[in-house]
Every structure is written in C-alpha cells, then in structure tokens.
Amino acid sequence: MDIKESKSTDNVDLIVSGRLDTTTAPQLESRLKEAAKGIKTMIIDLANVEYISSAGLRVILLAHKLMAGFGGRMAVRAPSEFCRQVFSATGMDAILTII
C-alpha cells in the first residue's frame, strides 16, 4: 500500500493505492490520526485501492468518527469498483460521504 498526502490549512487529502487489509490498515490508521490534527476536512481517495478487507473498512469508519468528533467531515473520493461493492454489501455507503 502507498499513501500520498496533500495538506492545506484546513484540509487533507490522503491518496491510497494498493491493498488495504490487515497488514496495511495500521499504517493508514497511524497516518490519518496524525493528519486529522487541526483540520476541518479529510478526503480519502480510494480510486487505486484494488482490495479492502474488514480491517480496512474499520480504518475508514474510524476516520469518519474521528473527524466527526473534531467537528469536521470526512469523505471518500472515487472509490474503486471493488471498494464500492464492499461499501454497498456492508451498508457503509449509507454511512459514509462518497464523492
């Protein structure tokens, strides 16, 4: 998994590619916890994520809860077809903001 970050004063974009699974989810979790400090909007781009497991879903949901707790917002941008199917099957598409 690869994570690229683009941060401005109030916003951060995390661009994730590769597999988001049990092995790589802790890396994303650590990165988003650090990136969330002092921002209002977090965008997680999943266009190039080829696989997402339940561990990956947990981290995405954590980002959503973390930003809501800070009074901010989190959105998932351009999820891959695989991610869209998983979000739909798990009902997370009803919880998350997907742009």
Coordinates of C-alpha atoms in Angstrom, one line a residue:
M1 CA 0.0 0.0 0.0
D2 CA 1.1 3.5 -0.8
I3 CA -0.3 6.7 0.8
K4 CA 0.3 10.2 -0.6
E5 CA -0.7 13.2 1.4
S6 CA -1.7 16.7 0.3
K7 CA -2.4 19.1 3.2
S8 CA -3.5 22.7 3.3
T9 CA -4.5 24.8 6.3
D10 CA -7.9 23.2 6.9
N11 CA -7.9 20.2 4.6
V12 CA -6.0 17.0 4.0
D13 CA -6.2 14.6 1.0
L14 CA -4.9 11.0 1.6
I15 CA -4.5 9.2 -1.7
V16 CA -4.3 5.5 -1.1
S17 CA -3.3 2.8 -3.6
G18 CA -2.7 -0.9 -3.4
R19 CA -4.3 -3.3 -0.9
L20 CA -6.0 -2.0 2.3
D21 CA -6.0 -5.1 4.5
T22 CA -4.9 -6.5 7.9
T23 CA -1.3 -5.9 7.1
T24 CA -1.6 -2.4 5.8
A25 CA -4.5 -0.9 7.7
P26 CA -2.4 0.0 10.8
Q27 CA -0.2 2.2 8.5
L28 CA -3.3 4.1 7.2
E29 CA -4.7 4.4 10.7
S30 CA -1.5 5.9 12.0
R31 CA -1.3 8.3 9.1
L32 CA -4.9 9.5 9.3
K33 CA -4.7 10.1 13.1
E34 CA -1.7 12.3 12.6
A35 CA -3.2 14.1 9.5
A36 CA -6.5 14.8 11.3
K37 CA -5.0 17.2 13.8
G38 CA -6.2 20.7 13.3
I39 CA -8.1 20.2 10.0
K40 CA -11.8 20.5 9.1
T41 CA -12.0 18.2 6.1
M42 CA -10.4 14.9 5.3
I43 CA -10.7 13.3 1.9
I44 CA -9.6 9.7 1.4
D45 CA -9.1 8.8 -2.3
L46 CA -9.6 5.1 -2.9
A47 CA -9.5 5.1 -6.7
N48 CA -6.4 2.9 -6.8
V49 CA -7.3 0.5 -4.0
E50 CA -7.6 -2.9 -5.5
Y51 CA -8.7 -4.7 -2.3
I52 CA -10.2 -3.6 1.0
S53 CA -10.8 -6.0 3.9
S54 CA -12.7 -5.6 7.1
A55 CA -9.6 -4.2 8.7
G56 CA -9.5 -1.5 6.0
L57 CA -13.2 -0.8 6.5
R58 CA -12.6 -0.3 10.2
V59 CA -10.0 2.3 9.5
I60 CA -12.2 4.2 7.0
L61 CA -15.0 4.2 9.6
L62 CA -12.5 5.3 12.3
A63 CA -11.6 8.3 10.1
H64 CA -15.3 9.2 9.8
K65 CA -15.8 9.0 13.5
L66 CA -12.6 10.9 14.3
M67 CA -13.4 13.8 12.0
A68 CA -17.0 14.0 13.4
G69 CA -15.6 14.1 16.9
F70 CA -13.4 17.1 15.9
G71 CA -16.4 18.8 14.3
G72 CA -15.1 18.2 10.9
R73 CA -16.0 16.0 8.0
M74 CA -14.6 13.0 6.1
A75 CA -15.4 11.9 2.6
V76 CA -14.3 9.0 0.4
R77 CA -13.3 10.1 -3.1
A78 CA -13.7 7.9 -6.2
P79 CA -13.6 4.5 -4.6
S80 CA -12.6 1.7 -6.9
E81 CA -15.3 -0.7 -8.2
F82 CA -14.2 -3.3 -5.6
C83 CA -14.4 -0.7 -2.8
R84 CA -17.9 0.4 -4.0
Q85 CA -19.1 -3.2 -3.9
V86 CA -17.8 -3.7 -0.4
F87 CA -19.3 -0.5 0.8
S88 CA -22.6 -1.5 -0.7
A89 CA -22.5 -5.0 0.7
T90 CA -21.7 -3.8 4.2
G91 CA -24.0 -0.8 4.3
M92 CA -21.2 1.6 4.7
D93 CA -22.3 3.5 1.6
A94 CA -25.2 4.7 3.8
I95 CA -22.9 6.0 6.5
L96 CA -20.0 7.5 4.5
T97 CA -20.0 10.5 2.3
I98 CA -18.8 9.2 -1.1
I99 CA -17.8 11.8 -3.7

